[in-house]
Every structure is written in structure tokens, then in C-alpha cells.
mmCIF file of C-alpha atoms in Angstrom:
data_model
loop_
_atom_site.group_PDB
_atom_site.id
_atom_site.type_symbol
_atom_site.label_atom_id
_atom_site.label_comp_id
_atom_site.label_asym_id
_atom_site.label_seq_id
_atom_site.Cartn_x
_atom_site.Cartn_y
_atom_site.Cartn_z
ATOM 1 C CA MET A 1 -28.858 -102.496 8.360
ATOM 2 C CA ALA A 2 -29.735 -106.170 7.491
ATOM 3 C CA LYS A 3 -26.286 -106.936 7.028
ATOM 4 C CA TYR A 4 -24.458 -108.834 9.640
ATOM 5 C CA ASN A 5 -27.305 -108.850 11.943
ATOM 6 C CA ILE A 6 -26.727 -105.976 13.080
ATOM 7 C CA THR A 7 -29.594 -103.750 15.633
ATOM 8 C CA GLU A 8 -29.570 -100.667 16.863
ATOM 9 C CA LYS A 9 -29.376 -100.575 20.298
ATOM 10 C CA LYS A 10 -31.381 -98.571 22.605
ATOM 11 C CA GLU A 11 -29.437 -96.623 25.572
ATOM 12 C CA LYS A 12 -31.208 -97.494 28.558
ATOM 13 C CA ALA A 13 -31.117 -95.733 32.109
ATOM 14 C CA ALA A 14 -29.178 -97.986 34.977
ATOM 15 C CA ALA A 15 -29.787 -96.727 38.032
ATOM 16 C CA TYR A 16 -26.869 -98.387 39.722
ATOM 17 C CA ARG A 17 -24.595 -96.006 37.145
ATOM 18 C CA SER A 18 -25.401 -93.010 39.590
ATOM 19 C CA LEU A 19 -24.296 -95.169 43.028
ATOM 20 C CA VAL A 20 -20.429 -94.972 42.006
ATOM 21 C CA SER A 21 -18.760 -92.055 42.972
ATOM 22 C CA PRO A 22 -16.830 -90.006 40.158
ATOM 23 C CA LYS A 23 -14.193 -90.252 42.283
ATOM 24 C CA LEU A 24 -14.095 -94.094 42.143
ATOM 25 C CA MET A 25 -15.120 -93.761 38.645
ATOM 26 C CA ASP A 26 -11.883 -92.090 37.729
ATOM 27 C CA GLU A 27 -9.750 -94.777 39.532
ATOM 28 C CA LEU A 28 -11.524 -97.429 37.860
ATOM 29 C CA LYS A 29 -11.288 -96.114 34.489
ATOM 30 C CA GLU A 30 -8.114 -96.136 34.615
ATOM 31 C CA LYS A 31 -7.409 -99.182 36.158
ATOM 32 C CA ILE A 32 -9.908 -100.564 33.456
ATOM 33 C CA LEU A 33 -7.601 -98.970 30.756
ATOM 34 C CA ASP A 34 -3.966 -100.363 32.291
ATOM 35 C CA ILE A 35 -5.120 -104.441 32.251
ATOM 36 C CA ILE A 36 -7.532 -104.160 29.106
ATOM 37 C CA LEU A 37 -4.708 -101.727 27.253
ATOM 38 C CA ILE A 38 -1.209 -101.663 28.324
ATOM 39 C CA HIS A 39 -1.414 -105.132 29.297
ATOM 40 C CA LYS A 40 -3.598 -105.795 26.251
ATOM 41 C CA LYS A 41 -5.981 -108.356 27.800
ATOM 42 C CA TYR A 42 -8.319 -107.485 24.743
ATOM 43 C CA LYS A 43 -6.576 -110.073 22.685
ATOM 44 C CA ASP A 44 -7.279 -113.003 25.229
ATOM 45 C CA LYS A 45 -10.757 -114.531 23.928
ATOM 46 C CA ASP A 46 -11.857 -115.492 27.942
ATOM 47 C CA TYR A 47 -11.261 -112.225 29.589
ATOM 48 C CA SER A 48 -14.507 -111.072 30.404
ATOM 49 C CA ALA A 49 -15.652 -108.398 32.645
ATOM 50 C CA LYS A 50 -16.648 -110.845 35.510
ATOM 51 C CA ARG A 51 -12.821 -111.701 35.004
ATOM 52 C CA LEU A 52 -12.144 -108.381 35.366
ATOM 53 C CA ALA A 53 -13.874 -107.109 38.490
ATOM 54 C CA GLU A 54 -11.917 -109.952 39.915
ATOM 55 C CA ASP A 55 -8.870 -108.233 38.788
ATOM 56 C CA LEU A 56 -10.334 -105.595 40.310
ATOM 57 C CA GLY A 57 -11.350 -106.102 43.535
ATOM 58 C CA THR A 58 -14.712 -105.235 42.552
ATOM 59 C CA ASN A 59 -18.379 -105.999 40.990
ATOM 60 C CA THR A 60 -19.337 -106.674 37.365
ATOM 61 C CA ARG A 61 -21.881 -104.144 38.043
ATOM 62 C CA TYR A 62 -18.967 -101.069 38.393
ATOM 63 C CA ILE A 63 -17.082 -102.195 36.006
ATOM 64 C CA SER A 64 -20.666 -101.730 33.674
ATOM 65 C CA ALA A 65 -21.229 -98.279 34.894
ATOM 66 C CA VAL A 66 -17.684 -96.590 34.450
ATOM 67 C CA VAL A 67 -17.551 -98.483 30.968
ATOM 68 C CA ASN A 68 -20.411 -96.792 30.390
ATOM 69 C CA VAL A 69 -19.940 -93.535 31.530
ATOM 70 C CA ARG A 70 -16.590 -93.010 31.053
ATOM 71 C CA PHE A 71 -16.648 -94.435 27.513
ATOM 72 C CA HIS A 72 -19.790 -94.248 26.254
ATOM 73 C CA MET A 73 -20.209 -97.929 25.479
ATOM 74 C CA ASN A 74 -21.143 -101.197 26.866
ATOM 75 C CA TYR A 75 -17.833 -104.094 27.710
ATOM 76 C CA THR A 76 -17.910 -105.869 24.465
ATOM 77 C CA THR A 77 -18.220 -103.105 21.996
ATOM 78 C CA PHE A 78 -14.914 -101.128 24.297
ATOM 79 C CA VAL A 79 -12.645 -104.527 23.740
ATOM 80 C CA ASN A 80 -14.086 -105.193 20.303
ATOM 81 C CA LYS A 81 -12.737 -101.332 19.853
ATOM 82 C CA TYR A 82 -9.287 -102.320 20.772
ATOM 83 C CA ARG A 83 -9.391 -105.818 18.565
ATOM 84 C CA ILE A 84 -10.622 -103.964 15.571
ATOM 85 C CA GLU A 85 -8.244 -101.439 15.967
ATOM 86 C CA GLU A 86 -5.194 -103.971 15.785
ATOM 87 C CA ALA A 87 -7.166 -106.006 13.257
ATOM 88 C CA MET A 88 -6.867 -102.877 10.917
ATOM 89 C CA THR A 89 -2.781 -102.365 11.809
ATOM 90 C CA LEU A 90 -2.330 -106.337 10.863
ATOM 91 C CA LEU A 91 -4.755 -106.049 7.925
ATOM 92 C CA VAL A 92 -2.294 -103.658 6.116
ATOM 93 C CA ASP A 93 1.115 -104.553 7.761
ATOM 94 C CA LYS A 94 3.257 -106.446 4.715
ATOM 95 C CA ARG A 95 3.887 -109.380 7.368
ATOM 96 C CA TYR A 96 0.857 -110.531 7.839
ATOM 97 C CA GLN A 97 -0.261 -110.465 4.487
ATOM 98 C CA ASP A 98 -0.362 -113.988 4.047
ATOM 99 C CA LEU A 99 -2.424 -115.013 7.127
ATOM 100 C CA ASN A 100 -6.222 -115.469 6.396
ATOM 101 C CA MET A 101 -9.423 -113.792 8.365
ATOM 102 C CA GLU A 102 -9.758 -116.481 10.914
ATOM 103 C CA ASP A 103 -5.745 -115.695 11.158
ATOM 104 C CA ILE A 104 -6.229 -112.422 11.946
ATOM 105 C CA SER A 105 -9.445 -112.393 14.184
ATOM 106 C CA ASP A 106 -7.902 -115.140 16.359
ATOM 107 C CA MET A 107 -4.387 -113.269 16.913
ATOM 108 C CA VAL A 108 -6.750 -109.719 18.278
ATOM 109 C CA GLY A 109 -9.357 -112.204 20.346
ATOM 110 C CA PHE A 110 -12.466 -112.852 18.391
ATOM 111 C CA SER A 111 -13.494 -116.320 18.974
ATOM 112 C CA ASN A 112 -14.805 -116.627 15.446
ATOM 113 C CA ARG A 113 -15.161 -115.330 12.117
ATOM 114 C CA GLN A 114 -18.250 -113.992 12.858
ATOM 115 C CA SER A 115 -18.578 -111.916 15.340
ATOM 116 C CA PHE A 116 -15.166 -110.464 13.973
ATOM 117 C CA TYR A 117 -16.718 -109.661 10.671
ATOM 118 C CA ALA A 118 -19.814 -108.327 12.652
ATOM 119 C CA ALA A 119 -17.786 -105.944 14.965
ATOM 120 C CA PHE A 120 -15.626 -104.878 12.179
ATOM 121 C CA TYR A 121 -18.416 -103.885 9.629
ATOM 122 C CA ARG A 122 -19.876 -102.009 12.717
ATOM 123 C CA VAL A 123 -17.275 -100.014 13.333
ATOM 124 C CA ASN A 124 -16.166 -98.670 10.065
ATOM 125 C CA GLY A 125 -18.822 -99.946 7.536
ATOM 126 C CA ILE A 126 -17.040 -102.061 5.620
ATOM 127 C CA THR A 127 -15.978 -105.754 5.563
ATOM 128 C CA PRO A 128 -11.980 -106.387 6.989
ATOM 129 C CA ARG A 129 -11.487 -107.769 3.780
ATOM 130 C CA GLU A 130 -13.359 -104.912 1.816
ATOM 131 C CA TYR A 131 -10.474 -102.717 4.350
ATOM 132 C CA LYS A 132 -7.239 -104.809 3.060
ATOM 133 C CA LEU A 133 -8.444 -104.387 -0.127
ATOM 134 C CA ARG A 134 -9.176 -100.753 -0.512
ATOM 135 C CA ALA A 135 -5.814 -100.562 1.939
ATOM 136 C CA LEU A 136 -3.455 -102.394 -0.541
ATOM 137 C CA ALA A 137 -5.531 -100.217 -3.771
ATOM 138 C CA SER A 138 -3.918 -96.905 -1.919
ATOM 139 C CA HIS A 139 -0.837 -98.202 -2.078
ATOM 140 C CA PRO A 140 -0.379 -100.989 -4.753
ATOM 141 C CA ALA A 141 3.675 -100.490 -5.081
ATOM 142 C CA GLN A 142 3.730 -101.958 -1.493
ATOM 143 C CA ASP A 143 1.936 -104.718 -2.518
ATOM 144 C CA THR A 144 3.575 -105.142 -6.240
ATOM 145 C CA ARG A 145 6.778 -105.036 -4.166
ATOM 146 C CA THR A 146 5.443 -108.420 -1.754
ATOM 147 C CA LYS A 147 4.430 -110.045 -4.918
ATOM 148 C CA LYS A 148 7.728 -109.497 -6.499
ATOM 149 C CA SER A 149 9.655 -110.645 -3.486
ATOM 150 C CA ARG A 150 7.330 -113.556 -3.261
ATOM 151 C CA ARG A 151 8.292 -114.570 -6.685
ATOM 152 C CA LYS A 152 11.561 -114.278 -6.442
ATOM 153 C CA THR A 153 11.267 -116.332 -3.293
ATOM 154 C CA LYS A 154 9.000 -119.256 -5.181
ATOM 155 C CA LYS A 155 12.367 -119.038 -7.965
ATOM 156 C CA SER A 156 15.182 -119.835 -5.291
ATOM 157 C CA GLU A 157 13.134 -122.676 -3.980
ATOM 158 C CA LYS A 158 12.504 -124.372 -6.963
ATOM 159 C CA GLU A 159 16.249 -123.870 -8.087
#
């Protein structure tokens, strides 16, 4: 797995995880989902676990414990999961076909193209570009229609 410098992470036991009651974990889980997913804070490059903890009136250890126990991943992986899901939607949406990977990366909340590619590859096993090409290959009519409409637009602009 040398591609994109991805290394396997080892599971560590954190003592603080057992200090958060199951009831509090469930409450925080719902609040975290509300803020990250419903309010789309995953799109904010600067929305850290620290800011989430401040918004919820708790601390980062509790946030970390809840995300680890309830979602089985760390905070960054959790947020990136939603970013990648949105990126996958944008990559195959014909309305966004003219955008480059940096634009897509920026729209879904990544700070740079490299972290976007690494996270995308980690989740899907292929690059965003490969994903887009495969999606277009499986729906060639959609791609052809887009190119035809582009040609018509260019012709009318020249006239």
C-alpha cells in the first residue's frame, strides 16, 4: 500500500472511552451527526474536533471517544467519509463535469488536492479521476449528450 503514503493504523485501547456513559455517548452521537451531517460542517475546512466540542459544550476527549466507539473511526476519518460521499456524487453529476479535482476537493471541504486524493483512495481503492472515468464509461450516453450540447453552445457563440 505504498500509493498515497497510506499506512494501516493499529487499534489502541484508550482508557477515557470507558469513562463516558452509554447514555451520554448516544446523546453526543446524535448531536455530532446533526452538526456534521445535517448542518454540513464536514464542508468547513476549519471545523475541527475542538470546535465541535466547543459547540456541544464538551471536550475533545468525549468527542473522540464517541466517534471511536459509536462510529468505529477517528474524527478525521469520520468527517472525510462524508466529504468523499459528496465528492463521489459531484464527480458523476453532469452539472459539475467542467470542474477540476481541486474545485471538487475544495467544495467538499478538503484543504488540498493531496489529502483529497489520499482519503478518496483509502475509501474507494481508486483515485477520484479513475472513479469519474469509470462512472462516465458506464453511462456513455450521458457523457455524449454533454459533449454534444457543449459543441452546440460553442457553435452558437461563434455565430
